[in-house]
Amino acid sequence: MSARSHRPTLPQQRRPLGRLAAVVLTTAALTATAVLPAGAAPATKTPDPAAQHSIRAGVSDQNFYFVMADRFNNGTTTNDAGGLGSDPMVSGFDPTRKGFFNGGDLKGLQDRLDYIQGLGTNALWLTPSFKNKAVQGDGTVANSSAGYHGYWVTDFTQIDPHLGTNAELKTLIDAAHARGMKVYFDIITNHTADVIQYQETQSAPYISKETEPYRTAAGDVFDDRDYAGTQDFPALDPATSFPYTPVVPAAEKDVKVPSWLNDPTLYHNRGNTNFAGEDSLYGDFFGLDDLFTENPTVVNGMMDVYKTWIRDFGIDGFRIDTMKHVNDEFWQQFGPQVLSYAKEQGKDEFFMFGEVFDTSKSITSTFTTRNKMQAVLDFGFQGAARSFASQGSKATGLADFFNGDDWYTDADSNVYQLPTFLGNHDMGRIGTFIAEDNAGASDTELLERDELAHELMYFSRGNPVVYYGDEQGFTGAGGDQDSRQTLFASKVQEYLDDDLLGTNSTHATDNFDTGHPLYRKISELAALTAEHPTLRTGAQQNRYAADDAGIYAFSRIDAKDQREYIVAVNNSETAQTAAIPAYEAKQPFNLVYGDAAAHAKTDAQAKLSVTVPPLSAVVYEAAGRLAKSKAAPAVVLKKPVTAAGDASRAKVTADVDGSSFYEVTFQSRTAGGEWQAIGTDDNAPYQVFHDVSSLEAGTSLEYRAVVLDNRGQTSASEPRSGVVGEPTQPESVTVAGSLNTELGCAEDWQPSCEQALMTYEPTHRLWQLNVPNLPAGTYEFKAALNGTWDENYGAGGELDGANVVFQHSGGAVTFLYDHATNVISAAVAGQQPAAVSVPGSLNTELGCAGDWMPDCAQAQLSLDTVDGLWKLSVPNLAAGSYEFKAAINGSWAENYGLGGAPNGSNIAVKHDGGPVTFRYDPASHLVTTR
């Protein structure tokens, strides 16, 4: 008798959505069922008080203009040298050099407020404007640069004299407020200017805490993390407490303000960071003095500094630099206390967002959930938008990206607060990327792609950020200094060589052209979203995505107004037509943006046929509101599981029946505790990633979900239990199924067959089996644990579930099993890439010119035709902690990180030294080391 006959018979399972020529994405389900799901509580007439609307905390209607004051407009030449004289190596002023002050100032900004507001700007964001160390470097012009950017602060209490005075800042803020515009300050808490030197060395390679722990003034070893988040900290001695001995030059011993910043024991003093692992929190950024943010003196001092700017100048919010490189406990105090203080000062909409230079939502979201901050800059959106608008990637990539938004959902924040952007002062401009990605394209195409990127940013969730100069088609040779051109006439030769988009102008003249096509386009987008605020604050729901370049469509709907908007963007170079699912059948829609039919109507299946011109967008507004729900839909919770990619989060998902607009509030409680809201989701799939990091592993939790329909009616799920912490991995996992004989087993459906055993990859926390050549056929299989059928998982990760069906065209296949979700799957590679590399913090050890170089020859893998895997053998890699990813075809356009996720977080490994082989599987996109 075969093993299949022992499997319990289960109720019919829902089939997953299939993907054919395009992916059609709907709300919970457009085909409602009258059958109450198992595990759903009956609906009641009395609304459940737990039901909530998805919040719009902080702000979700800001149009930011991000500007570097020194590079915008020179209002007066009297402050160009900052009062430091005519020598550029002292004053830092040299308008012919891109790395020095060029002359812009706060008065210049105020003089051009009409221009800035004309873009539809209601939030002006300034790079740090505090007094900076004017020049840093080795004393030569070639190897020095100036603090024009504002990130080398010496005095946190006054404006840099190159930019103006504190009084001029107050005048600028008052003038902006009079126009209804807010002003945001870029602030720094991680470091100050480079003042501290080390007695032992000038190069200062990082020294780990394991090698040289911190010591108290009395010489006792201690761990600073034991004190982080408290008001206690040991006394330290510069001579004995640190791995390096900090020394402050006599001429600079009192240069920092407030005065507490001149105490060298308030800095980490461990040497320069490599931007990976421990040193990303404790290391100096290229010599900049890294503050000891675990020390309460630093925490309280920084809060006092920035509270003063709120109280005395009326600042409306902060963008926070290098947030990723400051410990969690700092933010857990800083965020709530500064926000509370701002509200005491009458700033009810005070808003803070941080720079976390990472594209993985499981990482960036922790700063808004666990660390209690309001928002972070959406670096993931920047990558997804570039990939779509500039590189012509599959539309499904955007759908996949937005499907991960629930990582940000918690009780007091969500993804709608995130500022979104297309380029910036560090990585480069969107115009640069478009020109690089489309070499040889016509000027018309480049401009259309730029406009498409802005359309996507303005119509999708989040607060759009325009980087100054992008509205004038600025490009540049790359990031950092090459993306910091002046809007006033430049004398920098590197800038004069730039080819601007949409104009014949150059940087030799002022570029404040309100007739520039990109200025007009951005103004138009801002005006449209002001007229239709649902496009800024409404719930966003994936609707349709082409399997190749083509249409990506989503809806926006306001919970109160209940009128649906359909947005369709097309990154194909030809017109595309799609039938886009909507909420209502037979609903008329009217065109509000784009070149398309003025009127349209959904069919009987609630699909709207839309034709979108090439490289453009269209927006339709429903003529009527949604029909009121007759009854709240049934809801059932799936099994809560440890979230893939973050073992400190629990993924809690609800299945909701029905076909209207719903909001689902999730609650949790510990044994004997009260129900607590953990987040409300307003688009399918309905889910939250609950932060359980404060709970002991093994703690039992209960979860429930409450649905609020568009009539105010509610229904609740039955509670479902979960356990904190990653589950204990089984001793073995087998791919047991009808393919076992093809793998070399004695018979099919053998849970103990050696050839079908999977290998556990601890880095990715996944079980994996690579089969180099499986014959074509239709197969069925399950995951059998510990060599028997006692515990097995089928389709959807269900215990004793239905067989997984796999149609294979022949060739290599990789099987993956995730014990956190119990899901087993088969992955098949598409066309082999031309090249695979492992860019990361180990590249210099491999012989590359620098780290994180996807095109470095020494980091390239070779295809092993025997097993279909890409491999790189390194005979002797130095011991250390490294981070890396897989990069395809020598660039960052396609890359894979932890868990094989596209644009995923870095893969971290600790290597003991000696030989190592990197292996990349093109089917699963996993990179492993052996």
Short mmCIF file of N, CA and C in Angstrom, two decimals, residues 708-760:
data_model
loop_
_atom_site.label_atom_id
_atom_site.label_comp_id
_atom_site.label_asym_id
_atom_site.label_seq_id
_atom_site.Cartn_x
_atom_site.Cartn_y
_atom_site.Cartn_z
N LEU A 708 -13.73 45.17 9.76
CA LEU A 708 -14.66 46.30 9.69
C LEU A 708 -15.03 46.50 8.24
N ASP A 709 -16.33 46.39 7.90
CA ASP A 709 -16.73 46.58 6.51
C ASP A 709 -17.07 48.05 6.26
N ASN A 710 -17.54 48.36 5.06
CA ASN A 710 -17.75 49.77 4.72
C ASN A 710 -19.11 50.29 5.15
N ARG A 711 -19.84 49.50 5.94
CA ARG A 711 -21.08 49.98 6.57
C ARG A 711 -20.89 50.14 8.07
N GLY A 712 -19.69 49.81 8.56
CA GLY A 712 -19.43 49.89 9.99
C GLY A 712 -19.77 48.61 10.74
N GLN A 713 -20.07 47.54 10.00
CA GLN A 713 -20.37 46.25 10.62
C GLN A 713 -19.07 45.48 10.83
N THR A 714 -19.07 44.57 11.77
CA THR A 714 -17.86 43.84 12.11
C THR A 714 -18.13 42.34 12.22
N SER A 715 -17.07 41.60 12.06
CA SER A 715 -17.06 40.18 12.39
C SER A 715 -15.67 39.83 12.88
N ALA A 716 -15.56 38.80 13.69
CA ALA A 716 -14.28 38.44 14.30
C ALA A 716 -13.96 36.98 14.05
N SER A 717 -12.70 36.69 14.01
CA SER A 717 -12.26 35.31 13.88
C SER A 717 -12.27 34.64 15.24
N GLU A 718 -12.21 33.34 15.24
CA GLU A 718 -11.91 32.62 16.46
C GLU A 718 -10.43 32.84 16.79
N PRO A 719 -10.07 32.90 18.06
CA PRO A 719 -8.65 33.06 18.41
C PRO A 719 -7.82 31.89 17.90
N ARG A 720 -6.56 32.18 17.66
CA ARG A 720 -5.64 31.13 17.24
C ARG A 720 -4.33 31.34 17.98
N SER A 721 -3.74 30.26 18.40
CA SER A 721 -2.54 30.36 19.24
C SER A 721 -1.27 30.31 18.40
N GLY A 722 -0.22 30.90 18.95
CA GLY A 722 1.09 30.86 18.33
C GLY A 722 2.14 30.80 19.42
N VAL A 723 3.38 30.51 19.02
CA VAL A 723 4.48 30.39 19.97
C VAL A 723 5.63 31.26 19.50
N VAL A 724 6.20 32.03 20.40
CA VAL A 724 7.28 32.95 20.07
C VAL A 724 8.56 32.17 19.78
N GLY A 725 9.26 32.60 18.77
CA GLY A 725 10.58 32.02 18.50
C GLY A 725 10.57 31.08 17.32
N GLU A 726 11.71 30.99 16.69
CA GLU A 726 11.86 30.07 15.57
C GLU A 726 11.69 28.64 16.05
N PRO A 727 10.92 27.83 15.34
CA PRO A 727 10.71 26.45 15.78
C PRO A 727 12.00 25.65 15.73
N THR A 728 12.11 24.66 16.60
CA THR A 728 13.26 23.76 16.57
C THR A 728 13.26 23.01 15.25
N GLN A 729 14.38 23.04 14.57
CA GLN A 729 14.44 22.39 13.27
C GLN A 729 14.37 20.87 13.43
N PRO A 730 13.72 20.19 12.48
CA PRO A 730 13.65 18.72 12.53
C PRO A 730 15.03 18.12 12.30
N GLU A 731 15.16 16.83 12.61
CA GLU A 731 16.43 16.15 12.37
C GLU A 731 16.67 15.97 10.88
N SER A 732 15.59 15.81 10.11
CA SER A 732 15.74 15.66 8.67
C SER A 732 14.44 16.06 7.99
N VAL A 733 14.55 16.44 6.72
CA VAL A 733 13.39 16.73 5.87
C VAL A 733 13.61 16.02 4.54
N THR A 734 12.57 15.34 4.09
CA THR A 734 12.64 14.59 2.83
C THR A 734 11.60 15.11 1.85
N VAL A 735 11.99 15.21 0.59
CA VAL A 735 11.02 15.46 -0.48
C VAL A 735 10.43 14.10 -0.85
N ALA A 736 9.30 13.78 -0.27
CA ALA A 736 8.69 12.46 -0.49
C ALA A 736 7.57 12.59 -1.50
N GLY A 737 7.66 11.81 -2.61
CA GLY A 737 6.63 11.94 -3.61
C GLY A 737 6.82 11.00 -4.78
N SER A 738 6.11 11.33 -5.85
CA SER A 738 6.12 10.47 -7.03
C SER A 738 7.39 10.61 -7.85
N LEU A 739 8.31 11.48 -7.42
CA LEU A 739 9.59 11.65 -8.11
C LEU A 739 10.72 10.89 -7.46
N ASN A 740 10.45 10.16 -6.38
CA ASN A 740 11.56 9.55 -5.62
C ASN A 740 12.35 8.54 -6.43
N THR A 741 11.70 7.76 -7.28
CA THR A 741 12.47 6.80 -8.07
C THR A 741 13.39 7.52 -9.06
N GLU A 742 12.95 8.68 -9.58
CA GLU A 742 13.80 9.47 -10.47
C GLU A 742 15.03 10.00 -9.73
N LEU A 743 14.92 10.14 -8.41
CA LEU A 743 16.05 10.61 -7.62
C LEU A 743 16.99 9.48 -7.23
N GLY A 744 16.58 8.24 -7.49
CA GLY A 744 17.40 7.10 -7.16
C GLY A 744 16.92 6.28 -5.98
N CYS A 745 15.73 6.62 -5.46
CA CYS A 745 15.15 5.85 -4.35
C CYS A 745 14.63 4.51 -4.88
N ALA A 746 14.45 3.54 -3.96
CA ALA A 746 13.95 2.22 -4.35
C ALA A 746 12.51 2.29 -4.82
N GLU A 747 11.73 3.20 -4.28
CA GLU A 747 10.33 3.36 -4.69
C GLU A 747 9.90 4.79 -4.41
N ASP A 748 8.74 5.14 -4.94
CA ASP A 748 8.19 6.47 -4.70
C ASP A 748 7.60 6.58 -3.30
N TRP A 749 7.38 7.82 -2.87
CA TRP A 749 6.75 8.14 -1.60
C TRP A 749 7.50 7.49 -0.43
N GLN A 750 8.82 7.63 -0.46
CA GLN A 750 9.68 7.09 0.59
C GLN A 750 10.18 8.20 1.50
N PRO A 751 9.64 8.37 2.70
CA PRO A 751 10.07 9.47 3.58
C PRO A 751 11.47 9.30 4.14
N SER A 752 12.05 8.11 4.01
CA SER A 752 13.38 7.88 4.56
C SER A 752 14.45 7.72 3.49
N CYS A 753 14.09 8.01 2.22
CA CYS A 753 15.05 7.80 1.13
C CYS A 753 16.21 8.81 1.24
N GLU A 754 17.42 8.29 1.21
CA GLU A 754 18.60 9.13 1.38
C GLU A 754 18.75 10.14 0.25
N GLN A 755 18.45 9.70 -0.98
CA GLN A 755 18.63 10.60 -2.13
C GLN A 755 17.64 11.76 -2.15
N ALA A 756 16.56 11.66 -1.36
CA ALA A 756 15.55 12.72 -1.31
C ALA A 756 15.70 13.61 -0.08
N LEU A 757 16.77 13.42 0.69
CA LEU A 757 16.99 14.23 1.88
C LEU A 757 17.43 15.64 1.50
N MET A 758 16.90 16.62 2.22
CA MET A 758 17.25 18.01 2.02
C MET A 758 18.39 18.40 2.97
N THR A 759 19.09 19.46 2.63
CA THR A 759 20.19 19.98 3.45
C THR A 759 19.76 21.29 4.08
N TYR A 760 20.05 21.43 5.37
CA TYR A 760 19.66 22.67 6.07
C TYR A 760 20.74 23.74 5.87
#
